[in-house]
PDB file of C-alpha atoms in Angstrom:
ATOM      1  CA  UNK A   1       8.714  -0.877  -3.913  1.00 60.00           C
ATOM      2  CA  UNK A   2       5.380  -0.359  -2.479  1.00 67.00           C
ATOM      3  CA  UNK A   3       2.098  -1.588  -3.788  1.00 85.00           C
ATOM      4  CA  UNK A   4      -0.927   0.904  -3.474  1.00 90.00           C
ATOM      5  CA  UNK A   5      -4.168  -0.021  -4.181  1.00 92.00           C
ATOM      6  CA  UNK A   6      -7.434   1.729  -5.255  1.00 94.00           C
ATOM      7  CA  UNK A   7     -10.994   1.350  -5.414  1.00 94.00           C
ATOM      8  CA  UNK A   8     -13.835   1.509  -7.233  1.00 94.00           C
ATOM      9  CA  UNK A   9     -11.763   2.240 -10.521  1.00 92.00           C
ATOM     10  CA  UNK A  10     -15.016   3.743 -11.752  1.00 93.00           C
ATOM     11  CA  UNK A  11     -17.975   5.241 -10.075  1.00 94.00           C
ATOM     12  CA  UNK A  12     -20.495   7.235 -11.589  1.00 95.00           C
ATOM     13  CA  UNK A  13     -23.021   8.703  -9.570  1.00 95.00           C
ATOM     14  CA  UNK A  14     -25.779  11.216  -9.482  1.00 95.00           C
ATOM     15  CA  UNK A  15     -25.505  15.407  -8.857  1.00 96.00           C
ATOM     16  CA  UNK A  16     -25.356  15.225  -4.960  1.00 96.00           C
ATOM     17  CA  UNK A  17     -24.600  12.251  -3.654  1.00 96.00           C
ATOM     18  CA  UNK A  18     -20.958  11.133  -2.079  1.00 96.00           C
ATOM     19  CA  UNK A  19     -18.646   8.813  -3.219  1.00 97.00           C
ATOM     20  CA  UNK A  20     -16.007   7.301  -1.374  1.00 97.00           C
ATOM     21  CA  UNK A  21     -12.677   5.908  -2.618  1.00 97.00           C
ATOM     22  CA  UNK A  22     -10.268   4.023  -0.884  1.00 96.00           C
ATOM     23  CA  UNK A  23      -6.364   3.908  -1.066  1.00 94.00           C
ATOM     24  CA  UNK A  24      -4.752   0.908   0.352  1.00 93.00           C
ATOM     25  CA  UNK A  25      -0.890   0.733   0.627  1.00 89.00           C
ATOM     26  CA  UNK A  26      -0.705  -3.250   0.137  1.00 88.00           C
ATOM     27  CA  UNK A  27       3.187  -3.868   1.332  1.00 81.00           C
ATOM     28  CA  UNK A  28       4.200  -1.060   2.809  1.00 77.00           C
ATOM     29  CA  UNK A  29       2.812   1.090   6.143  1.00 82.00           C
ATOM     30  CA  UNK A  30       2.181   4.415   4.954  1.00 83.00           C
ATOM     31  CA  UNK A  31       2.204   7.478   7.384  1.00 83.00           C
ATOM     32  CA  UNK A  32       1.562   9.757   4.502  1.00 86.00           C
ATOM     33  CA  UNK A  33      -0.335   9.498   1.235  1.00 90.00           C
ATOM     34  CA  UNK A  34      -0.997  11.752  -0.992  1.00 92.00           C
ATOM     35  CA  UNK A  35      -4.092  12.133  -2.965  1.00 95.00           C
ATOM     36  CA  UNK A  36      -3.778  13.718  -6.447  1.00 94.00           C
ATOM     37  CA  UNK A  37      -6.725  14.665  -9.130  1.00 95.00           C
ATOM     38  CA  UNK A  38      -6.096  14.947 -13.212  1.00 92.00           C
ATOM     39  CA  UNK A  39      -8.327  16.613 -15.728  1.00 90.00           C
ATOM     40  CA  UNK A  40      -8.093  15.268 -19.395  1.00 85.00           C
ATOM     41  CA  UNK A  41      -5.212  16.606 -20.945  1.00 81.00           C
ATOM     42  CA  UNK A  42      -3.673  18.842 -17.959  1.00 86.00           C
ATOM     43  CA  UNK A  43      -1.020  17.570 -15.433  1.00 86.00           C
ATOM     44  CA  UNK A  44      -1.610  15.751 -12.018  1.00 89.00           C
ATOM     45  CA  UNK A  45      -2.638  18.721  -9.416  1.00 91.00           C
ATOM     46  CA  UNK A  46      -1.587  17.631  -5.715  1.00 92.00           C
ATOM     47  CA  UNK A  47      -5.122  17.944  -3.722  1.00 95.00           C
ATOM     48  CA  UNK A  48      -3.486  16.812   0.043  1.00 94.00           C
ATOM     49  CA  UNK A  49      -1.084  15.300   2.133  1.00 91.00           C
ATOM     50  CA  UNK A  50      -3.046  12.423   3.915  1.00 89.00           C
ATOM     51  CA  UNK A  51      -1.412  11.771   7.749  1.00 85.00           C
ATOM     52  CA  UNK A  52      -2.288   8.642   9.665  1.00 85.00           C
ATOM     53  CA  UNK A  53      -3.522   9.377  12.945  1.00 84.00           C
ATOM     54  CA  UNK A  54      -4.275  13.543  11.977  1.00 86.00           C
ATOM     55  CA  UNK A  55      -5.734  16.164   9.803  1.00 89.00           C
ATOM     56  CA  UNK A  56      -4.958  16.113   6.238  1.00 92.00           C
ATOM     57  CA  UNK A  57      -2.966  18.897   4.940  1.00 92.00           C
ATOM     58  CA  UNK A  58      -4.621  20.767   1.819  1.00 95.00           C
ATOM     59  CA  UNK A  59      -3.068  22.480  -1.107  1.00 93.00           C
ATOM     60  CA  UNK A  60      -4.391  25.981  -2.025  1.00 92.00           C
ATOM     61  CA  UNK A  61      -7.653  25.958  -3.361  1.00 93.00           C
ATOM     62  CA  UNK A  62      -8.759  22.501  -2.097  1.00 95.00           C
ATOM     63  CA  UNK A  63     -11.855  22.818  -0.398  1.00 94.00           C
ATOM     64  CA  UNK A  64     -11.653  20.422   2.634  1.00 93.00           C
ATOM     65  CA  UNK A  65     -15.082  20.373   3.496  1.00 95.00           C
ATOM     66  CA  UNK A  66     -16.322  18.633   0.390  1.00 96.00           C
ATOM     67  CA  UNK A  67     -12.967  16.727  -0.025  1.00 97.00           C
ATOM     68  CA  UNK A  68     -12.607  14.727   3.368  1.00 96.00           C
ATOM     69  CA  UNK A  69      -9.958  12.629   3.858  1.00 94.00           C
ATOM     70  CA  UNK A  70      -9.349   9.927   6.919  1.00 92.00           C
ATOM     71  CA  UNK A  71      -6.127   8.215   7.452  1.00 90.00           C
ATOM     72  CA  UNK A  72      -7.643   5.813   9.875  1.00 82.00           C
ATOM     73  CA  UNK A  73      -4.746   3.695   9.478  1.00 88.00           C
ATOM     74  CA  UNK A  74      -1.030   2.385   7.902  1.00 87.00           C
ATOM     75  CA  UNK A  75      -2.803   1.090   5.223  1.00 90.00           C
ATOM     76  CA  UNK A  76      -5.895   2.543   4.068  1.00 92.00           C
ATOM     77  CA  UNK A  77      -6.718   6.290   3.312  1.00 93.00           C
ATOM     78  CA  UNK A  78     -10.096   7.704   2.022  1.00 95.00           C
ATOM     79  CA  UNK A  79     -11.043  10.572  -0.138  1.00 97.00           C
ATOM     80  CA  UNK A  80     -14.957  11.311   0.218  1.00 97.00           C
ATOM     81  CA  UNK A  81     -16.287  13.530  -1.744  1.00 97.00           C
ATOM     82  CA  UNK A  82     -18.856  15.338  -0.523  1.00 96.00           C
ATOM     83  CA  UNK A  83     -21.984  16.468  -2.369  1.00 96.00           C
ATOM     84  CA  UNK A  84     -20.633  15.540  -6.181  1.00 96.00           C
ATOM     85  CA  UNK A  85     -21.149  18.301  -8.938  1.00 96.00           C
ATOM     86  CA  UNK A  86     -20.079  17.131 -12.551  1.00 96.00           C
ATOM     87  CA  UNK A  87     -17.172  19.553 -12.005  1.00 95.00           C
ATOM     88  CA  UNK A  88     -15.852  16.963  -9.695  1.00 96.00           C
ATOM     89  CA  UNK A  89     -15.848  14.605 -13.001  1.00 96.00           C
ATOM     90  CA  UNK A  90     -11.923  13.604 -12.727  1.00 95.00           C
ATOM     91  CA  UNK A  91      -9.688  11.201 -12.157  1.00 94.00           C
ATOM     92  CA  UNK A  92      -8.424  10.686  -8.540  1.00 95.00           C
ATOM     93  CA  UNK A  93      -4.709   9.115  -7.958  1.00 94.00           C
ATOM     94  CA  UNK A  94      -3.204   8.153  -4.592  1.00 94.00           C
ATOM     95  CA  UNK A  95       0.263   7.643  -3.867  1.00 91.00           C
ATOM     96  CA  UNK A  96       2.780   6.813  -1.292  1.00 86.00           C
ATOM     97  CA  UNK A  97       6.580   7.321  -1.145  1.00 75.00           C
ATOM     98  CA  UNK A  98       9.064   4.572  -1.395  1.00 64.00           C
ATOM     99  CA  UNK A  99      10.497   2.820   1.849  1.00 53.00           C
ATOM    100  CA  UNK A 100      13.285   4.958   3.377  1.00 46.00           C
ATOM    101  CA  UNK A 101      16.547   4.758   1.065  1.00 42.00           C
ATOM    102  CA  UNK A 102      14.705   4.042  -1.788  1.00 48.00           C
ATOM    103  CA  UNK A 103      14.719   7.021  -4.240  1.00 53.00           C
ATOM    104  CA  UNK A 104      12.222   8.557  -2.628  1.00 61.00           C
ATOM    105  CA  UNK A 105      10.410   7.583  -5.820  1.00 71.00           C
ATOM    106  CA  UNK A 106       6.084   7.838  -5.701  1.00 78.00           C
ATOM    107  CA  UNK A 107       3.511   4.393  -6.133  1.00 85.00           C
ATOM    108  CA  UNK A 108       0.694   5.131  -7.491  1.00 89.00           C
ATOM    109  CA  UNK A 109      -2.313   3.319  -7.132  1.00 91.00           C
ATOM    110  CA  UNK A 110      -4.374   2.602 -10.304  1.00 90.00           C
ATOM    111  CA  UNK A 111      -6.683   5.474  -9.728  1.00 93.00           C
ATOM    112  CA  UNK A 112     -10.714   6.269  -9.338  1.00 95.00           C
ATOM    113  CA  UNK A 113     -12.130   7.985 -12.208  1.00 94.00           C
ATOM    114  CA  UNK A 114     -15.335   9.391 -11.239  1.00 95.00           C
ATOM    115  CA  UNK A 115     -18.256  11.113 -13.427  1.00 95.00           C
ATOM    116  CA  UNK A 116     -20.636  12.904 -11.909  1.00 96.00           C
ATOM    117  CA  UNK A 117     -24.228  12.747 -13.864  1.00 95.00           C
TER     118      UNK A 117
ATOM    119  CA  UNK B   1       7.697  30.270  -9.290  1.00 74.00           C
ATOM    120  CA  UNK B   2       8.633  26.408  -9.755  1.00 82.00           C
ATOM    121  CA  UNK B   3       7.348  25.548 -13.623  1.00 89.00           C
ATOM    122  CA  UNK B   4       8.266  22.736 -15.717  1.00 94.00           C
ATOM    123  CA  UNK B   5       8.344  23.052 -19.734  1.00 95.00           C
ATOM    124  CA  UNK B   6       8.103  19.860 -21.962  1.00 96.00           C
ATOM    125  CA  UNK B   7       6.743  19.598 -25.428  1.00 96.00           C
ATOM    126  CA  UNK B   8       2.792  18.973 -25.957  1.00 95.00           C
ATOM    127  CA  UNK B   9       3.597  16.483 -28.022  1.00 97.00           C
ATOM    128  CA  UNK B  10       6.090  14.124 -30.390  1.00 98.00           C
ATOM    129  CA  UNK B  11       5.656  11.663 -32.917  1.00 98.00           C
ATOM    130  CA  UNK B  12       7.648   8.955 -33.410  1.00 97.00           C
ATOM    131  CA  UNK B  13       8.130   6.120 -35.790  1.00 97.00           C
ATOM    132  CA  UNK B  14       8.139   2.125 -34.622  1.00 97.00           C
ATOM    133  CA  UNK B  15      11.447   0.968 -34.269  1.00 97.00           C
ATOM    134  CA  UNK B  16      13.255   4.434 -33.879  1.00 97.00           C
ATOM    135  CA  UNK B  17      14.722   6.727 -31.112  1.00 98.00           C
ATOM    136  CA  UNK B  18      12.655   9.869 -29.606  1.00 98.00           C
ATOM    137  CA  UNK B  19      14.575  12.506 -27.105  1.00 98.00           C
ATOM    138  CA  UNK B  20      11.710  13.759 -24.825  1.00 98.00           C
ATOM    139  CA  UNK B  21      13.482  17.599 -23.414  1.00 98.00           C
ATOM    140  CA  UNK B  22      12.263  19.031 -20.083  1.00 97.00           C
ATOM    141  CA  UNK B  23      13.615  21.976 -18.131  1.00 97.00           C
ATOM    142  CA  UNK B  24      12.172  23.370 -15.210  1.00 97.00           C
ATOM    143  CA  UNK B  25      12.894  26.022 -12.550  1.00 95.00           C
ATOM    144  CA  UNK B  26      12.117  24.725  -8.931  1.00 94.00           C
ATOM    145  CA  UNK B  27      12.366  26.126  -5.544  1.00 91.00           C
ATOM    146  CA  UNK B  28      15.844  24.095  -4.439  1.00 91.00           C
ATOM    147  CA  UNK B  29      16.245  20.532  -5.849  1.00 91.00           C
ATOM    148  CA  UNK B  30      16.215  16.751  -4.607  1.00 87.00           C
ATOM    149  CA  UNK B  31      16.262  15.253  -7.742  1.00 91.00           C
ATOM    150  CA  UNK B  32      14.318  14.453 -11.272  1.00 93.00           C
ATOM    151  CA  UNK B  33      11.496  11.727 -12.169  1.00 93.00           C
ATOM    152  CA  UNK B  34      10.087  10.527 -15.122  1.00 94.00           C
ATOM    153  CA  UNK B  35       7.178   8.597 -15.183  1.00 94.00           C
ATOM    154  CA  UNK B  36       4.986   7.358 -18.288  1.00 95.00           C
ATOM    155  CA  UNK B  37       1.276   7.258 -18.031  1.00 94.00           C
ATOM    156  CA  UNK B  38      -0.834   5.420 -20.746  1.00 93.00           C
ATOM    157  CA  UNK B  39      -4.414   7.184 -21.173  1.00 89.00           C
ATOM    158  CA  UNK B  40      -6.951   6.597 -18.233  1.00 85.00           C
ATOM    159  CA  UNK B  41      -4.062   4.942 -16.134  1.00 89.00           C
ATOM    160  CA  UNK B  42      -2.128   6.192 -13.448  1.00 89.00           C
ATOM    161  CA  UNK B  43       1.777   6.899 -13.673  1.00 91.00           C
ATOM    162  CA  UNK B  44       4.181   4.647 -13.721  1.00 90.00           C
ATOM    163  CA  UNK B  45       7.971   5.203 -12.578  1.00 87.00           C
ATOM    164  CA  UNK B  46      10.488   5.211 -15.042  1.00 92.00           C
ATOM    165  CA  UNK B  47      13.743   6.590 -13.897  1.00 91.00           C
ATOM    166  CA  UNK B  48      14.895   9.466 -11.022  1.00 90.00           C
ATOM    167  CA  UNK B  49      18.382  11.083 -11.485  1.00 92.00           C
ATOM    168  CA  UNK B  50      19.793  13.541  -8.857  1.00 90.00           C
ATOM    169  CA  UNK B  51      23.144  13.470  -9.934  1.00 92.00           C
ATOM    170  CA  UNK B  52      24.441  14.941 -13.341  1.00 96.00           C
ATOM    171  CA  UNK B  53      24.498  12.791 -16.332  1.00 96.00           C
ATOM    172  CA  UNK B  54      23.289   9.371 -18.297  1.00 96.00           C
ATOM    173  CA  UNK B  55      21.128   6.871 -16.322  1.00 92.00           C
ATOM    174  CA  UNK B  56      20.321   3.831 -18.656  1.00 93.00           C
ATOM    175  CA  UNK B  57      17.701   1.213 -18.014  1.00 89.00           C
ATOM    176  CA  UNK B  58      16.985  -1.284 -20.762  1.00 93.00           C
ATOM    177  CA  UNK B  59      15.061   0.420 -23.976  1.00 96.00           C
ATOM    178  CA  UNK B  60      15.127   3.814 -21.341  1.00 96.00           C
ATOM    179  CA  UNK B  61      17.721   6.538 -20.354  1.00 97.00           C
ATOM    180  CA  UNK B  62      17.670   9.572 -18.552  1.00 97.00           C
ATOM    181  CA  UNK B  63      19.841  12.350 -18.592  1.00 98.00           C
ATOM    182  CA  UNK B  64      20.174  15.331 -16.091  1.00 97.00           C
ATOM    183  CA  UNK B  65      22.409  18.889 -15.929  1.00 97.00           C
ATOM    184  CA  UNK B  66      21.108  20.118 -12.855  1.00 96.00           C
ATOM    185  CA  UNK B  67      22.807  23.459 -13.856  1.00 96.00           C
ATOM    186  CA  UNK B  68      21.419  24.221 -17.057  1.00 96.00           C
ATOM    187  CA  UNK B  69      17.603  22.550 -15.001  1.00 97.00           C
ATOM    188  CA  UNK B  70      17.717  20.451 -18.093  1.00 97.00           C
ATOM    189  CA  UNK B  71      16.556  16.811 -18.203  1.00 98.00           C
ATOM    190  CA  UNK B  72      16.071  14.376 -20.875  1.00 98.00           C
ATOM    191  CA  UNK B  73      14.476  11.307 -21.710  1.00 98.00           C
ATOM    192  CA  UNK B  74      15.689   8.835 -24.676  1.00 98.00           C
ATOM    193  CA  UNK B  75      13.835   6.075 -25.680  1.00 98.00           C
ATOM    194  CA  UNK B  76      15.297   4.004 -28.345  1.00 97.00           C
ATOM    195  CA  UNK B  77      13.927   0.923 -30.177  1.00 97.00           C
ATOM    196  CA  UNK B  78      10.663   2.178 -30.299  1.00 98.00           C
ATOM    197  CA  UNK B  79       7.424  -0.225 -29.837  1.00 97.00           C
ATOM    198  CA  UNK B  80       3.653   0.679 -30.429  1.00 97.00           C
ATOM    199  CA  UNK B  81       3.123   0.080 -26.797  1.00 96.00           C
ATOM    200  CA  UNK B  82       4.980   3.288 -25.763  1.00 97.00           C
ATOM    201  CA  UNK B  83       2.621   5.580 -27.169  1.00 97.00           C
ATOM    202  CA  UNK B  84       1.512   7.344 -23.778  1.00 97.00           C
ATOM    203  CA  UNK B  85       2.273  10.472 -22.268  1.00 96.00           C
ATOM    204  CA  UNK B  86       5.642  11.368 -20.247  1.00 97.00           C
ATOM    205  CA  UNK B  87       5.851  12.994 -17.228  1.00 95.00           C
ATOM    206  CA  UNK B  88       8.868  15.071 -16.129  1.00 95.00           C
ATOM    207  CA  UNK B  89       8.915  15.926 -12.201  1.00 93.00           C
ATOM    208  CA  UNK B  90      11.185  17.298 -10.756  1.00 93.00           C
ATOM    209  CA  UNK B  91      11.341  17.378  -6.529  1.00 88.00           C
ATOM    210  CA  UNK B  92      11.591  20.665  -4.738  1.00 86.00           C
ATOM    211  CA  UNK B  93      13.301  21.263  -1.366  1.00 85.00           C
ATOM    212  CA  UNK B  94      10.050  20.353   0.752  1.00 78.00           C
ATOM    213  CA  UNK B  95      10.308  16.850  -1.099  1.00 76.00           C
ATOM    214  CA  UNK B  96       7.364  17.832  -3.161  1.00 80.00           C
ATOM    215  CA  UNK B  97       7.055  16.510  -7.292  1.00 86.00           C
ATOM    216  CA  UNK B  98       6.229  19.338  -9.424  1.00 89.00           C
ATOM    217  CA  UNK B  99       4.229  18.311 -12.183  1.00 89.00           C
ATOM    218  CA  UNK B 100       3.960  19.265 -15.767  1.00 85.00           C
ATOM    219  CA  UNK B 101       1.103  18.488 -18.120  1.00 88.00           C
ATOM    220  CA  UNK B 102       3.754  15.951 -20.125  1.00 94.00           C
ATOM    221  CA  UNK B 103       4.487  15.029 -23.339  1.00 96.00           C
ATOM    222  CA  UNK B 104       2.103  12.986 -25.046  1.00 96.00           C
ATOM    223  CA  UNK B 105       3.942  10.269 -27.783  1.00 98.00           C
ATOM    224  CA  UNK B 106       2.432   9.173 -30.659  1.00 97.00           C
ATOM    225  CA  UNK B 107       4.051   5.872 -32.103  1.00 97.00           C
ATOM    226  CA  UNK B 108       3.095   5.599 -35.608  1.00 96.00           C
ATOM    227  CA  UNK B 109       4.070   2.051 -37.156  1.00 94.00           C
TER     228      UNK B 109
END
């Protein structure tokens, strides 16, 4: 299976600053990612579909302007985000898929949790 | 709509067996995960069935009736250490995981 890799684990920052967090896929070259964000107590929401090499693909209600994401490479996608309200206080997963004829199944990386002061 | 229904949350005692239920309703189907997730980590993968019936791994088993959109998981021997939440997802036809909020398991000694 694939290894995925996050960091920072934690960040806190202040009202209006960014904060970058990266998503390395350690084993395993990863045309798509997928960047997910969990509230306490609710379910993982899918925020976008991260392609190497173009745009990202958003889910409904994502703003991409103040969630960027680059997919500079196999390897390593980023999640900015821009401008940081305490709203944005969550915890921020990435994932890849398994290699072809695996299940299919997802890796998650250990995940960001951010808090926004 | 695609939803996914799983109870809030069971409590079980050390050493026992706990059936975790899940059905969901999903816009075509390419199989079932479960994953556990311990507070303030990220999912792990636990078992994916796409065929009907019993998939056993170890202390875990999953079961599936993808016409009733039933799924199951069975844990048996119970430790302390699998007190965290489990997530049923199923996977549409665009390949997408559907997520519920999970069931959150309490392991009481």
């Amino acid at each position: 299976g694939a290894v995925v890799s996050q960091h920072p684990s934690w960040v806190i920052c202040k009202s209006g600053t960014s904060v970058k967090i990266e998503c390395r896929s350690l084993d395993f070259q990863a045309t798509t990612m997928f960047w997910y964000r969990q509230f306490p107590k609710q379910s993982l929401m899918l925020m976008a579909t991260s392609n190497e090499g173009s745009k990202a693909t958003y889910e409904q209600g994502v703003e991409k302007d103040k969630f960027l994401i680059n997919h500079a490479s196999l390897t390593l996608s980023t999640l900015t985000v821009t401008s940081a309200h305490p709203e944005d206080s969550s915890f921020y997963i990435c994932s890849v898929h398994g290699l072809a004829g695996d299940t299919g199944e997802l890796f998650f990386g250990e995940g960001s949790r951010l808090t926004v002061l | 709509g695609q939803n996914i229904d799983q109870p809030t949350e069971m409590t079980a005692t050390e050493g026992a067996i706990v059936q975790i239920n899940c059905t969901y309703q999903t816009s075509g189907f390419n199989g079932l995960f479960w994953y556990q997730q311990h507070a303030g980590e990220a999912p792990t993968f636990l078992s994916y069935n796409v065929l009907d019936g019993l998939e056993e791994k170890g202390r875990f088993s999953s079961f599936l009736s993808r016409s009733k959109g039933y799924s199951y998981l069975l844990l048996k021997e119970l430790q302390m250490k699998d007190s965290a939440s489990y997530l049923c997802a199923p996977m549409d036809s665009n390949y997408q995981l559907i997520w519920g909020a999970g069931t959150k398991l309490i392991i009481k000694p």
